[in-house]
Amino acid sequence: MSRTPLWAAAALLASLFAVPSAQAAAAPLTVADFESATVPAGVYPWGSDSASTPRLDITPAPDRPEAPAGNRALRAEYTVGQWGGWSHDLSAAQDWSAHEGLSFWVLGAATGRRVYFEVRDGGGGAGSAELFESSFVDDTAGWRQVRTPFAAFVRRADYQPAGAPTDGELDLVEMWGYALRFPAASGTLGFDDVQVYGTAPARPVRLSTDRPVYAVDERGSARVAVTVTTADGRPLPADTRVSYATGTGTATPGADYVPVAGTLTFRAGTPSGGSQAFTVRTLRDRDAEVAETVPVVLSGEGVRPPADEPAIVVNAHGLPYLDRSRPVRDRVRDLLSRMTVAEKVGQMTQAERSALGTPDDLATYLLGSVLSGGGSAPADNTPKAWADMVDGFQLRTRQTRLQIPIVYGVDAVHGHNNVAGATIFPHNVGLGATRDPALVRRIGAATAKEVKATGIPWNFSPCLCVSRDERWGRAYESFGEDPALVGRMSTIIDGLQDHGVLATAKHYVADGGTDYGSSGTADYTIDQGVFTGSREELEAVHLAPFAQAVRRGVGSVMPSFSSVGPTKMHAHRELLTDVLKGRLGFTGLVVSDWQAIDQIPGDHTTDVRTSINAGLDMIMVPYAFQTFVSTLTAEIEAGRVSMARVDDAVSRILTAKFRLGLFERPYADRSGLSTVGSAPHRALARTAAARSQVLLKNSGSVVPLRPSARVYVAGSNADDIGNQSGGWTITWQGSSGPITQGTTILSGIRGRAASVTHSPDASAPTAGHDVGVVVVGERPYAEGQGDVGRQGRTMELSPQDRAAVETVCGALDCVVVVVSGRPLLLGDLSQVEAVVAAWLPGSEGAGVSDPLFGAVPYTGRLPYTWPRSMEQLPINVGDAAYDPLYPYGWGLSTKSAPKSGNLMTEARRLEQAGGDTWAAADALVSSAREQARRTGVSAARWALADQALASGAYTRAVELLIR
């Protein structure tokens, strides 16, 4: 891809740094002077872990040059492991456009270390602003002033927050603050008197085109609309002439297109944003060809051309790989034969959307994939904005020689959960409680429709881990503790892939079976830890669901951060190549997890070589894709990664793209945008939430509640859609509060009951009410940040929730509804008539109230054993010593069990019938459960019966319950 010509860049720099003599000087604006007795509001530290989070305080600083008497400054003490620093978020945006740059005083220690600082531009808030950075070297012992013109700031290439603008322009009119980032070391620095200083140079008129790339077929035409934009948004003060011309690219003038040149005149008074257009025609030469480019060169006095030079592209045509009538394997073979090493390496590279310095990086590095990490969304988080964003990325692939589309990936783990307003389904733990594979398949289909409508064809879901320890922060991402149940619920793969979205079985393998205390990541206690069990356990428990997924034809597999024995899964050739691709016959692509190869022992070069040779096909290097590309290229050239291994990887990636139809339909099908958060999908989510509810206790048949009852509602999770949705909702970790559309549990109760009083802390009088509902549980978390033992996290109810339970249940008949990603320790339940495990029901909280008031029956069953105490953990079905509070598979039903004849005979018949007899067998075993409740059966037998049912041993399930 050609770049902005050197002469144009020189003219741009001259215009940026020329300050008209008549321009009045701008008075300095003080942003922070730290003269308060405590750290000012909006100033806060942060770090990769608690140890890396700096300590901030206010200290006397009378010795700073130019300081007033009694001066104070901010002192920052830091010991950074991975990353750490401090930010100053402004409560309201400030306009810095009249000023030349940013200045602040630093009390240094002459360590020679580089310290980065950044400013936050636009985006609607400090947390969603575009970040532009500069740096200084701590080379002075004592005070010094750092003064940096805004023209010297560059857009951060390693990270941009979710929702940040992507225009790459430091506009300065809506600034939300600044931040300092410390090196990975220990030290102390002081800061004072942060100002924006000087007078801004005159800004040129910006030029832009309506599209960065105009992809046209032979004998087509491209209409290029040129727009002028003033820095202050006012009309043009004088006539502005813009010269345009077709430049020198890979297309041949006169043979592939008709060259043009001319001038567009924008008269004085033209509104900012005004446009004019010119047209370029392409020709036909009858040869089969790859794509060819025609740069569009714009210039003029007092204007700034687009930073990313637009281009017209004559589409590739006539080549075998473009022929949709050919078999996929033939198309892959033909395309692979035409690819250079650079193009192959690019296909194996996956970058985070916010890490792209400019969208043109897609063409420069020939990237095969882009992803949105948890919470990484366009600035306007709407379905249309998502489709616009992904289509914009796909458009950039048109300017590459072979026009290979990207495959965009996202973690839509319980609906399209990054998108505000999308349907948020229950997390997998709740779906496991439904015991309904057909329902889960429908959820997969609905999720696929919402994801596909926004232009995304790849979902990093489902998680097929078998969680064997509820202390794990990812327990709610698992369908349960039994591999047979997890395998049953892999029907979600069918729902996704039957509707055009590539599914990903993750995290291969045993990430749910790591030892507590084995994690070596930050302060995690179990996530990303080590599996030390036997090979038999690995195969029977953790590998089994992945074998089922491969049989279903899952298109991709993602390895775990964890280790099996001493070997990181991303380096485990035996399990990735010999077992997964060999014995199991997996023909899809293996994609790494987020920056996961960095955890392989050794340097980056070793990590790249080891992971690719172990069997990884595409590497998720969200912020370091440039380094990965150069490293893998060097490894191939040195022969340490064979071309055969590369060709295998690229063939798998291309096969997925052809099967997804991306070469014919790379852009979003916007006809599906109305399905995102649609009423039918929300109805399905409500049904799933209702089916996931597990009635653990129901003394005196308090449940179902009467609609006419006067209901007293308390607890932290009654009216919080963020808490009931859990992690991986809008952001990676999720958050409390009204973060998306939907109904809270409280609103669902109000829709069912005639009289409702809501008192979150149970401070309102309970007198005059018939029944209490106390909705308690966890706040959102994700991955290792939810590990029990990390920063004091427990499985206990909070003191506030415990107090609400004691108050309400001490005064009224009550139901305790537990909203959580795992079983919690509930303490003394003697005053509690009914207990419901609601799990994380998602955006449709009315699904919790439906069975609570008898609109639908309780039918859910525990996907996890519910422990009595922490000392029992880990506890799972089949353990030799098994005495839980509630066994695996437990769940009281308010639905009448179907009448049945001889249960053993009917179970044997279903076993022998073949086909999908799961639903009928489940109903049959429900009758056996009712008998077991009346006659009594041990917790161990109850749990083993449900395990046998999931594994297809129906006769054994019935036998365990009634004999």
Tab-separated table of C-alpha atoms in Angstrom, residues 2-196:
chain	number	residue	atom	x	y	z
A	2	SER	CA	1.504	3.356	-1.002
A	3	ARG	CA	1.896	6.077	1.616
A	4	THR	CA	1.429	9.832	1.751
A	5	PRO	CA	4.105	11.392	-0.527
A	6	LEU	CA	7.134	12.919	1.190
A	7	TRP	CA	6.411	16.398	-0.180
A	8	ALA	CA	2.914	16.308	1.257
A	9	ALA	CA	4.234	15.240	4.660
A	10	ALA	CA	6.752	18.080	4.624
A	11	ALA	CA	4.049	20.599	3.776
A	12	LEU	CA	1.912	19.201	6.577
A	13	LEU	CA	4.692	19.615	9.168
A	14	ALA	CA	5.343	23.156	7.993
A	15	SER	CA	1.687	24.054	8.362
A	16	LEU	CA	1.489	22.476	11.813
A	17	PHE	CA	4.443	24.373	13.246
A	18	ALA	CA	3.863	27.746	11.587
A	19	VAL	CA	2.426	30.214	14.132
A	20	PRO	CA	0.915	33.370	12.621
A	21	SER	CA	2.420	36.480	14.216
A	22	ALA	CA	-1.002	38.046	14.590
A	23	GLN	CA	-2.368	35.182	16.679
A	24	ALA	CA	-2.967	36.178	20.301
A	25	ALA	CA	-1.153	34.207	22.977
A	26	ALA	CA	-3.303	31.826	25.010
A	27	ALA	CA	-3.118	32.114	28.790
A	28	PRO	CA	-1.805	28.942	30.484
A	29	LEU	CA	-4.499	26.660	31.907
A	30	THR	CA	-3.650	24.878	35.154
A	31	VAL	CA	-5.074	21.358	35.125
A	32	ALA	CA	-3.731	20.296	38.563
A	33	ASP	CA	-1.489	21.946	41.178
A	34	PHE	CA	-1.885	19.429	44.067
A	35	GLU	CA	-2.304	22.162	46.694
A	36	SER	CA	-5.021	20.246	48.554
A	37	ALA	CA	-4.220	18.406	51.772
A	38	THR	CA	-5.121	15.044	50.219
A	39	VAL	CA	-4.885	13.478	46.782
A	40	PRO	CA	-7.378	15.395	44.602
A	41	ALA	CA	-10.588	13.862	43.352
A	42	GLY	CA	-10.102	12.097	40.036
A	43	VAL	CA	-6.454	11.228	40.749
A	44	TYR	CA	-5.954	7.515	41.388
A	45	PRO	CA	-3.290	4.795	41.023
A	46	TRP	CA	-3.597	1.530	39.103
A	47	GLY	CA	-1.506	-1.534	38.359
A	48	SER	CA	-1.471	-5.081	37.032
A	49	ASP	CA	-1.778	-6.280	40.631
A	50	SER	CA	-1.823	-4.778	44.095
A	51	ALA	CA	1.970	-4.775	44.346
A	52	SER	CA	2.271	-2.871	41.057
A	53	THR	CA	-0.224	-0.197	42.083
A	54	PRO	CA	1.703	2.940	43.135
A	55	ARG	CA	1.135	4.671	46.462
A	56	LEU	CA	0.112	8.311	46.058
A	57	ASP	CA	0.207	11.068	48.686
A	58	ILE	CA	0.558	14.826	48.952
A	59	THR	CA	3.861	16.131	50.313
A	60	PRO	CA	5.415	19.595	50.897
A	61	ALA	CA	7.502	20.806	47.933
A	62	PRO	CA	8.781	24.307	48.708
A	63	ASP	CA	12.015	23.729	46.774
A	64	ARG	CA	10.400	23.492	43.323
A	65	PRO	CA	11.514	26.382	41.096
A	66	GLU	CA	8.856	29.080	40.703
A	67	ALA	CA	6.858	27.459	43.511
A	68	PRO	CA	4.718	29.628	45.815
A	69	ALA	CA	5.231	29.573	49.563
A	70	GLY	CA	3.848	26.435	51.182
A	71	ASN	CA	3.821	24.596	47.850
A	72	ARG	CA	2.728	20.960	47.759
A	73	ALA	CA	3.188	18.217	45.190
A	74	LEU	CA	2.030	14.682	44.418
A	75	ARG	CA	4.475	11.938	45.379
A	76	ALA	CA	4.250	8.516	43.736
A	77	GLU	CA	6.095	5.500	45.131
A	78	TYR	CA	6.049	2.541	42.760
A	79	THR	CA	7.211	-1.050	42.470
A	80	VAL	CA	5.860	-2.165	39.135
A	81	GLY	CA	5.925	-5.808	38.040
A	82	GLN	CA	3.995	-5.749	34.765
A	83	TRP	CA	2.363	-2.319	34.537
A	84	GLY	CA	1.358	0.477	36.860
A	85	GLY	CA	0.862	4.222	37.046
A	86	TRP	CA	-1.641	6.908	37.949
A	87	SER	CA	-4.340	8.874	36.166
A	88	HIS	CA	-6.109	12.175	36.562
A	89	ASP	CA	-9.643	11.836	35.183
A	90	LEU	CA	-11.442	15.154	34.783
A	91	SER	CA	-15.055	15.349	35.918
A	92	ALA	CA	-15.902	17.445	32.845
A	93	ALA	CA	-14.146	17.729	29.503
A	94	GLN	CA	-11.806	20.663	28.900
A	95	ASP	CA	-10.967	22.403	25.612
A	96	TRP	CA	-7.189	22.512	25.123
A	97	SER	CA	-7.266	23.367	21.429
A	98	ALA	CA	-6.046	26.952	21.952
A	99	HIS	CA	-2.791	25.728	23.533
A	100	GLU	CA	0.501	24.459	22.198
A	101	GLY	CA	1.239	21.595	24.573
A	102	LEU	CA	1.294	19.965	28.006
A	103	SER	CA	3.754	20.773	30.786
A	104	PHE	CA	4.399	19.505	34.303
A	105	TRP	CA	7.165	19.520	36.887
A	106	VAL	CA	8.886	16.267	37.881
A	107	LEU	CA	10.976	15.597	40.968
A	108	GLY	CA	13.339	12.975	39.559
A	109	ALA	CA	15.973	10.599	40.917
A	110	ALA	CA	18.250	10.341	37.839
A	111	THR	CA	17.501	6.649	37.344
A	112	GLY	CA	17.806	6.866	33.567
A	113	ARG	CA	14.426	5.146	33.170
A	114	ARG	CA	11.868	6.224	30.604
A	115	VAL	CA	8.459	7.276	31.915
A	116	TYR	CA	5.480	7.510	29.567
A	117	PHE	CA	2.620	9.953	29.875
A	118	GLU	CA	-0.528	10.309	27.849
A	119	VAL	CA	-3.497	12.609	27.265
A	120	ARG	CA	-7.092	11.477	26.853
A	121	ASP	CA	-8.988	12.837	23.884
A	122	GLY	CA	-12.712	12.611	23.160
A	123	GLY	CA	-14.793	9.487	23.418
A	124	GLY	CA	-17.319	10.779	25.918
A	125	GLY	CA	-15.294	10.166	29.083
A	126	ALA	CA	-11.887	9.376	30.534
A	127	GLY	CA	-12.538	5.639	30.348
A	128	SER	CA	-13.367	5.679	26.650
A	129	ALA	CA	-11.040	8.401	25.369
A	130	GLU	CA	-8.449	7.980	22.626
A	131	LEU	CA	-4.953	7.864	24.125
A	132	PHE	CA	-1.992	9.831	22.773
A	133	GLU	CA	1.388	9.476	24.440
A	134	SER	CA	4.838	10.946	24.836
A	135	SER	CA	7.633	10.241	27.329
A	136	PHE	CA	10.560	11.636	29.272
A	137	VAL	CA	13.703	10.093	30.740
A	138	ASP	CA	14.267	10.385	34.487
A	139	ASP	CA	17.801	11.725	34.044
A	140	THR	CA	17.759	14.552	36.600
A	141	ALA	CA	18.045	14.394	40.383
A	142	GLY	CA	15.724	17.165	41.494
A	143	TRP	CA	12.989	19.234	39.920
A	144	ARG	CA	12.719	19.770	36.159
A	145	GLN	CA	9.911	20.911	33.892
A	146	VAL	CA	8.703	18.667	31.084
A	147	ARG	CA	7.164	20.642	28.197
A	148	THR	CA	5.784	18.681	25.242
A	149	PRO	CA	3.934	20.197	22.265
A	150	PHE	CA	0.769	18.362	21.338
A	151	ALA	CA	2.227	17.881	17.849
A	152	ALA	CA	4.769	15.491	19.429
A	153	PHE	CA	2.149	13.163	20.924
A	154	VAL	CA	1.459	9.923	19.037
A	155	ARG	CA	-1.494	7.598	19.291
A	156	ARG	CA	-0.795	4.646	21.583
A	157	ALA	CA	-0.302	1.571	19.442
A	158	ASP	CA	-0.223	-0.980	22.261
A	159	TYR	CA	-3.571	-0.237	23.886
A	160	GLN	CA	-6.763	1.779	23.465
A	161	PRO	CA	-9.730	1.500	25.834
A	162	ALA	CA	-13.080	0.078	24.830
A	163	GLY	CA	-15.228	2.614	23.044
A	164	ALA	CA	-12.316	4.909	22.192
A	165	PRO	CA	-12.448	6.847	18.903
A	166	THR	CA	-10.330	5.391	16.140
A	167	ASP	CA	-9.749	8.462	13.989
A	168	GLY	CA	-6.141	8.883	15.192
A	169	GLU	CA	-6.672	12.644	15.527
A	170	LEU	CA	-5.658	14.541	18.662
A	171	ASP	CA	-8.561	16.990	18.425
A	172	LEU	CA	-7.960	18.678	21.841
A	173	VAL	CA	-11.472	20.109	22.042
A	174	GLU	CA	-12.792	17.516	24.510
A	175	MET	CA	-9.980	16.413	26.797
A	176	TRP	CA	-10.629	14.128	29.764
A	177	GLY	CA	-7.293	14.227	31.559
A	178	TYR	CA	-3.914	12.578	31.482
A	179	ALA	CA	-1.981	9.654	32.964
A	180	LEU	CA	1.582	8.583	33.849
A	181	ARG	CA	2.914	5.046	33.254
A	182	PHE	CA	5.955	3.887	35.238
A	183	PRO	CA	8.677	1.468	34.126
A	184	ALA	CA	8.823	-2.075	35.515
A	185	ALA	CA	11.038	-1.117	38.443
A	186	SER	CA	10.907	0.541	41.866
A	187	GLY	CA	11.274	4.226	42.553
A	188	THR	CA	9.760	7.498	43.707
A	189	LEU	CA	8.808	10.505	41.586
A	190	GLY	CA	7.151	13.797	42.421
A	191	PHE	CA	4.749	15.739	40.201
A	192	ASP	CA	3.446	19.291	40.300
A	193	ASP	CA	1.773	22.094	38.383
A	194	VAL	CA	0.240	20.285	35.384
A	195	GLN	CA	-0.640	22.890	32.736
A	196	VAL	CA	-1.497	23.288	29.100
